[in-house]
């Protein structure tokens, strides 16, 4: 199962919820290079709080965070922002988590480690 055909609007904003600073910076550099406005946070609680006030056009959500499970938060996020594509990211690519994430409403599952090329391909798919 791959990406849903969701179009990103002009000047989109993107939120990244991931506890690894290097992952956040890699994503931010790649996304900003494509003209996106990017915010990142390192805790699920902070990300959920941000989503109460803002609705980004796209969310990158780590599955394993120190203060909670991205998989458990995903249905809550999709209920609040049903049209917002969520790309789940995880270092644990065991198939079961991927399927659980996709079943919970994720548009795509991105296994770590990933490269800038993966991000570019993913963004290209979302723009179609």
mmCIF file with all atom_site columns, C-alpha atoms in Angstrom:
data_model
loop_
_atom_site.group_PDB
_atom_site.id
_atom_site.type_symbol
_atom_site.label_atom_id
_atom_site.label_alt_id
_atom_site.label_comp_id
_atom_site.label_asym_id
_atom_site.label_entity_id
_atom_site.label_seq_id
_atom_site.pdbx_PDB_ins_code
_atom_site.Cartn_x
_atom_site.Cartn_y
_atom_site.Cartn_z
_atom_site.occupancy
_atom_site.B_iso_or_equiv
_atom_site.pdbx_formal_charge
_atom_site.auth_seq_id
_atom_site.auth_comp_id
_atom_site.auth_asym_id
_atom_site.auth_atom_id
_atom_site.pdbx_PDB_model_num
ATOM 1   C CA . UNK A 1 1   ? 0.000   0.000  0.000  1.00 0.00 ? 1   UNK A CA 1
ATOM 2   C CA . UNK A 1 2   ? 1.454   3.364  -0.961 1.00 0.00 ? 2   UNK A CA 1
ATOM 3   C CA . UNK A 1 3   ? 0.571   6.993  -0.949 1.00 0.00 ? 3   UNK A CA 1
ATOM 4   C CA . UNK A 1 4   ? -2.926  8.283  -1.321 1.00 0.00 ? 4   UNK A CA 1
ATOM 5   C CA . UNK A 1 5   ? -3.421  10.817 -4.072 1.00 0.00 ? 5   UNK A CA 1
ATOM 6   C CA . UNK A 1 6   ? -3.472  13.896 -1.854 1.00 0.00 ? 6   UNK A CA 1
ATOM 7   C CA . UNK A 1 7   ? -2.447  17.203 -3.334 1.00 0.00 ? 7   UNK A CA 1
ATOM 8   C CA . UNK A 1 8   ? -0.406  19.653 -1.317 1.00 0.00 ? 8   UNK A CA 1
ATOM 9   C CA . UNK A 1 9   ? -1.569  23.252 -1.502 1.00 0.00 ? 9   UNK A CA 1
ATOM 10  C CA . UNK A 1 10  ? 0.702   26.162 -2.413 1.00 0.00 ? 10  UNK A CA 1
ATOM 11  C CA . UNK A 1 11  ? 3.037   27.354 0.349  1.00 0.00 ? 11  UNK A CA 1
ATOM 12  C CA . UNK A 1 12  ? 2.325   24.297 2.486  1.00 0.00 ? 12  UNK A CA 1
ATOM 13  C CA . UNK A 1 13  ? 3.310   24.005 6.101  1.00 0.00 ? 13  UNK A CA 1
ATOM 14  C CA . UNK A 1 14  ? 4.731   20.796 7.441  1.00 0.00 ? 14  UNK A CA 1
ATOM 15  C CA . UNK A 1 15  ? 5.030   19.563 11.009 1.00 0.00 ? 15  UNK A CA 1
ATOM 16  C CA . UNK A 1 16  ? 7.588   16.947 11.999 1.00 0.00 ? 16  UNK A CA 1
ATOM 17  C CA . UNK A 1 17  ? 7.192   15.094 15.302 1.00 0.00 ? 17  UNK A CA 1
ATOM 18  C CA . UNK A 1 18  ? 10.370  13.107 15.903 1.00 0.00 ? 18  UNK A CA 1
ATOM 19  C CA . UNK A 1 19  ? 12.684  12.806 18.899 1.00 0.00 ? 19  UNK A CA 1
ATOM 20  C CA . UNK A 1 20  ? 15.862  12.525 16.804 1.00 0.00 ? 20  UNK A CA 1
ATOM 21  C CA . UNK A 1 21  ? 17.315  15.983 16.038 1.00 0.00 ? 21  UNK A CA 1
ATOM 22  C CA . UNK A 1 22  ? 19.329  14.676 13.062 1.00 0.00 ? 22  UNK A CA 1
ATOM 23  C CA . UNK A 1 23  ? 16.194  13.231 11.443 1.00 0.00 ? 23  UNK A CA 1
ATOM 24  C CA . UNK A 1 24  ? 14.348  16.510 11.983 1.00 0.00 ? 24  UNK A CA 1
ATOM 25  C CA . UNK A 1 25  ? 17.186  18.513 10.433 1.00 0.00 ? 25  UNK A CA 1
ATOM 26  C CA . UNK A 1 26  ? 17.492  16.162 7.448  1.00 0.00 ? 26  UNK A CA 1
ATOM 27  C CA . UNK A 1 27  ? 13.765  16.392 6.797  1.00 0.00 ? 27  UNK A CA 1
ATOM 28  C CA . UNK A 1 28  ? 13.720  20.147 7.333  1.00 0.00 ? 28  UNK A CA 1
ATOM 29  C CA . UNK A 1 29  ? 16.621  20.769 4.938  1.00 0.00 ? 29  UNK A CA 1
ATOM 30  C CA . UNK A 1 30  ? 15.036  18.633 2.259  1.00 0.00 ? 30  UNK A CA 1
ATOM 31  C CA . UNK A 1 31  ? 11.561  20.121 2.694  1.00 0.00 ? 31  UNK A CA 1
ATOM 32  C CA . UNK A 1 32  ? 12.724  23.749 2.864  1.00 0.00 ? 32  UNK A CA 1
ATOM 33  C CA . UNK A 1 33  ? 14.732  23.178 -0.312 1.00 0.00 ? 33  UNK A CA 1
ATOM 34  C CA . UNK A 1 34  ? 11.411  22.360 -1.978 1.00 0.00 ? 34  UNK A CA 1
ATOM 35  C CA . UNK A 1 35  ? 9.817   25.569 -0.692 1.00 0.00 ? 35  UNK A CA 1
ATOM 36  C CA . UNK A 1 36  ? 7.925   24.240 2.319  1.00 0.00 ? 36  UNK A CA 1
ATOM 37  C CA . UNK A 1 37  ? 7.526   25.920 5.685  1.00 0.00 ? 37  UNK A CA 1
ATOM 38  C CA . UNK A 1 38  ? 8.682   23.432 8.321  1.00 0.00 ? 38  UNK A CA 1
ATOM 39  C CA . UNK A 1 39  ? 8.270   23.203 12.092 1.00 0.00 ? 39  UNK A CA 1
ATOM 40  C CA . UNK A 1 40  ? 9.566   20.327 14.144 1.00 0.00 ? 40  UNK A CA 1
ATOM 41  C CA . UNK A 1 41  ? 9.093   19.213 17.720 1.00 0.00 ? 41  UNK A CA 1
ATOM 42  C CA . UNK A 1 42  ? 10.684  16.358 19.646 1.00 0.00 ? 42  UNK A CA 1
ATOM 43  C CA . UNK A 1 43  ? 7.788   15.240 21.847 1.00 0.00 ? 43  UNK A CA 1
ATOM 44  C CA . UNK A 1 44  ? 4.351   13.888 21.042 1.00 0.00 ? 44  UNK A CA 1
ATOM 45  C CA . UNK A 1 45  ? 2.729   16.133 23.654 1.00 0.00 ? 45  UNK A CA 1
ATOM 46  C CA . UNK A 1 46  ? 4.240   19.227 22.050 1.00 0.00 ? 46  UNK A CA 1
ATOM 47  C CA . UNK A 1 47  ? 3.159   18.085 18.591 1.00 0.00 ? 47  UNK A CA 1
ATOM 48  C CA . UNK A 1 48  ? -0.414  17.418 19.702 1.00 0.00 ? 48  UNK A CA 1
ATOM 49  C CA . UNK A 1 49  ? -0.513  20.823 21.366 1.00 0.00 ? 49  UNK A CA 1
ATOM 50  C CA . UNK A 1 50  ? 0.693   22.439 18.136 1.00 0.00 ? 50  UNK A CA 1
ATOM 51  C CA . UNK A 1 51  ? -2.052  20.631 16.208 1.00 0.00 ? 51  UNK A CA 1
ATOM 52  C CA . UNK A 1 52  ? -4.668  22.132 18.539 1.00 0.00 ? 52  UNK A CA 1
ATOM 53  C CA . UNK A 1 53  ? -3.703  25.597 17.277 1.00 0.00 ? 53  UNK A CA 1
ATOM 54  C CA . UNK A 1 54  ? -2.543  24.909 13.706 1.00 0.00 ? 54  UNK A CA 1
ATOM 55  C CA . UNK A 1 55  ? -3.384  22.567 10.874 1.00 0.00 ? 55  UNK A CA 1
ATOM 56  C CA . UNK A 1 56  ? -0.340  21.907 8.730  1.00 0.00 ? 56  UNK A CA 1
ATOM 57  C CA . UNK A 1 57  ? -0.717  20.543 5.233  1.00 0.00 ? 57  UNK A CA 1
ATOM 58  C CA . UNK A 1 58  ? 1.414   17.498 6.014  1.00 0.00 ? 58  UNK A CA 1
ATOM 59  C CA . UNK A 1 59  ? 2.682   15.695 9.122  1.00 0.00 ? 59  UNK A CA 1
ATOM 60  C CA . UNK A 1 60  ? 5.722   13.472 9.545  1.00 0.00 ? 60  UNK A CA 1
ATOM 61  C CA . UNK A 1 61  ? 5.060   11.402 12.679 1.00 0.00 ? 61  UNK A CA 1
ATOM 62  C CA . UNK A 1 62  ? 7.581   9.144  14.389 1.00 0.00 ? 62  UNK A CA 1
ATOM 63  C CA . UNK A 1 63  ? 5.970   5.996  15.737 1.00 0.00 ? 63  UNK A CA 1
ATOM 64  C CA . UNK A 1 64  ? 8.204   5.621  18.813 1.00 0.00 ? 64  UNK A CA 1
ATOM 65  C CA . UNK A 1 65  ? 8.520   8.767  20.898 1.00 0.00 ? 65  UNK A CA 1
ATOM 66  C CA . UNK A 1 66  ? 9.786   9.047  24.475 1.00 0.00 ? 66  UNK A CA 1
ATOM 67  C CA . UNK A 1 67  ? 6.482   10.433 25.747 1.00 0.00 ? 67  UNK A CA 1
ATOM 68  C CA . UNK A 1 68  ? 4.064   8.275  23.765 1.00 0.00 ? 68  UNK A CA 1
ATOM 69  C CA . UNK A 1 69  ? 3.192   6.208  20.740 1.00 0.00 ? 69  UNK A CA 1
ATOM 70  C CA . UNK A 1 70  ? 2.689   7.845  17.385 1.00 0.00 ? 70  UNK A CA 1
ATOM 71  C CA . UNK A 1 71  ? 0.599   4.818  16.397 1.00 0.00 ? 71  UNK A CA 1
ATOM 72  C CA . UNK A 1 72  ? -1.775  5.413  19.307 1.00 0.00 ? 72  UNK A CA 1
ATOM 73  C CA . UNK A 1 73  ? -1.943  9.150  18.553 1.00 0.00 ? 73  UNK A CA 1
ATOM 74  C CA . UNK A 1 74  ? -2.566  8.661  14.830 1.00 0.00 ? 74  UNK A CA 1
ATOM 75  C CA . UNK A 1 75  ? -6.352  8.004  15.047 1.00 0.00 ? 75  UNK A CA 1
ATOM 76  C CA . UNK A 1 76  ? -6.773  11.092 17.260 1.00 0.00 ? 76  UNK A CA 1
ATOM 77  C CA . UNK A 1 77  ? -4.771  13.194 14.810 1.00 0.00 ? 77  UNK A CA 1
ATOM 78  C CA . UNK A 1 78  ? -6.729  11.887 11.807 1.00 0.00 ? 78  UNK A CA 1
ATOM 79  C CA . UNK A 1 79  ? -10.020 12.598 13.578 1.00 0.00 ? 79  UNK A CA 1
ATOM 80  C CA . UNK A 1 80  ? -9.016  16.228 14.159 1.00 0.00 ? 80  UNK A CA 1
ATOM 81  C CA . UNK A 1 81  ? -7.358  16.711 10.750 1.00 0.00 ? 81  UNK A CA 1
ATOM 82  C CA . UNK A 1 82  ? -8.889  14.105 8.414  1.00 0.00 ? 82  UNK A CA 1
ATOM 83  C CA . UNK A 1 83  ? -7.599  15.645 5.173  1.00 0.00 ? 83  UNK A CA 1
ATOM 84  C CA . UNK A 1 84  ? -4.028  16.094 6.392  1.00 0.00 ? 84  UNK A CA 1
ATOM 85  C CA . UNK A 1 85  ? -1.716  13.385 5.062  1.00 0.00 ? 85  UNK A CA 1
ATOM 86  C CA . UNK A 1 86  ? 0.358   11.746 7.786  1.00 0.00 ? 86  UNK A CA 1
ATOM 87  C CA . UNK A 1 87  ? 3.627   10.069 6.936  1.00 0.00 ? 87  UNK A CA 1
ATOM 88  C CA . UNK A 1 88  ? 4.697   7.746  9.713  1.00 0.00 ? 88  UNK A CA 1
ATOM 89  C CA . UNK A 1 89  ? 8.402   7.192  10.223 1.00 0.00 ? 89  UNK A CA 1
ATOM 90  C CA . UNK A 1 90  ? 10.136  4.502  12.224 1.00 0.00 ? 90  UNK A CA 1
ATOM 91  C CA . UNK A 1 91  ? 13.408  2.653  12.600 1.00 0.00 ? 91  UNK A CA 1
ATOM 92  C CA . UNK A 1 92  ? 11.336  -0.508 13.181 1.00 0.00 ? 92  UNK A CA 1
ATOM 93  C CA . UNK A 1 93  ? 10.268  -1.665 9.740  1.00 0.00 ? 93  UNK A CA 1
ATOM 94  C CA . UNK A 1 94  ? 8.849   -5.029 10.760 1.00 0.00 ? 94  UNK A CA 1
ATOM 95  C CA . UNK A 1 95  ? 5.797   -4.984 8.501  1.00 0.00 ? 95  UNK A CA 1
ATOM 96  C CA . UNK A 1 96  ? 3.316   -5.142 11.369 1.00 0.00 ? 96  UNK A CA 1
ATOM 97  C CA . UNK A 1 97  ? 3.873   -1.526 12.407 1.00 0.00 ? 97  UNK A CA 1
ATOM 98  C CA . UNK A 1 98  ? 3.706   -0.428 8.792  1.00 0.00 ? 98  UNK A CA 1
ATOM 99  C CA . UNK A 1 99  ? 0.373   -2.152 8.274  1.00 0.00 ? 99  UNK A CA 1
ATOM 100 C CA . UNK A 1 100 ? -0.982  -0.828 11.587 1.00 0.00 ? 100 UNK A CA 1
ATOM 101 C CA . UNK A 1 101 ? 0.021   2.719  10.616 1.00 0.00 ? 101 UNK A CA 1
ATOM 102 C CA . UNK A 1 102 ? -1.548  2.455  7.169  1.00 0.00 ? 102 UNK A CA 1
ATOM 103 C CA . UNK A 1 103 ? -4.732  0.948  8.637  1.00 0.00 ? 103 UNK A CA 1
ATOM 104 C CA . UNK A 1 104 ? -4.915  3.829  11.146 1.00 0.00 ? 104 UNK A CA 1
ATOM 105 C CA . UNK A 1 105 ? -4.881  6.383  8.349  1.00 0.00 ? 105 UNK A CA 1
ATOM 106 C CA . UNK A 1 106 ? -1.235  7.035  7.509  1.00 0.00 ? 106 UNK A CA 1
ATOM 107 C CA . UNK A 1 107 ? -0.707  7.975  3.882  1.00 0.00 ? 107 UNK A CA 1
ATOM 108 C CA . UNK A 1 108 ? 2.729   6.380  3.841  1.00 0.00 ? 108 UNK A CA 1
ATOM 109 C CA . UNK A 1 109 ? 5.242   4.572  6.050  1.00 0.00 ? 109 UNK A CA 1
ATOM 110 C CA . UNK A 1 110 ? 8.833   5.775  5.739  1.00 0.00 ? 110 UNK A CA 1
ATOM 111 C CA . UNK A 1 111 ? 11.421  3.455  7.309  1.00 0.00 ? 111 UNK A CA 1
ATOM 112 C CA . UNK A 1 112 ? 14.571  4.881  8.897  1.00 0.00 ? 112 UNK A CA 1
ATOM 113 C CA . UNK A 1 113 ? 17.203  5.391  7.810  1.00 0.00 ? 113 UNK A CA 1
ATOM 114 C CA . UNK A 1 114 ? 16.082  7.258  4.728  1.00 0.00 ? 114 UNK A CA 1
ATOM 115 C CA . UNK A 1 115 ? 17.843  9.542  2.305  1.00 0.00 ? 115 UNK A CA 1
ATOM 116 C CA . UNK A 1 116 ? 17.093  12.899 0.766  1.00 0.00 ? 116 UNK A CA 1
ATOM 117 C CA . UNK A 1 117 ? 16.277  10.973 -2.425 1.00 0.00 ? 117 UNK A CA 1
ATOM 118 C CA . UNK A 1 118 ? 13.488  9.115  -0.555 1.00 0.00 ? 118 UNK A CA 1
ATOM 119 C CA . UNK A 1 119 ? 12.057  12.440 0.623  1.00 0.00 ? 119 UNK A CA 1
ATOM 120 C CA . UNK A 1 120 ? 12.237  13.918 -2.889 1.00 0.00 ? 120 UNK A CA 1
ATOM 121 C CA . UNK A 1 121 ? 10.397  10.883 -4.319 1.00 0.00 ? 121 UNK A CA 1
ATOM 122 C CA . UNK A 1 122 ? 7.781   11.067 -1.585 1.00 0.00 ? 122 UNK A CA 1
ATOM 123 C CA . UNK A 1 123 ? 7.177   14.781 -2.186 1.00 0.00 ? 123 UNK A CA 1
ATOM 124 C CA . UNK A 1 124 ? 6.880   14.137 -5.912 1.00 0.00 ? 124 UNK A CA 1
ATOM 125 C CA . UNK A 1 125 ? 4.218   11.517 -5.255 1.00 0.00 ? 125 UNK A CA 1
ATOM 126 C CA . UNK A 1 126 ? 2.251   13.859 -2.993 1.00 0.00 ? 126 UNK A CA 1
ATOM 127 C CA . UNK A 1 127 ? 2.271   16.655 -5.574 1.00 0.00 ? 127 UNK A CA 1
ATOM 128 C CA . UNK A 1 128 ? 0.719   14.480 -8.307 1.00 0.00 ? 128 UNK A CA 1
#
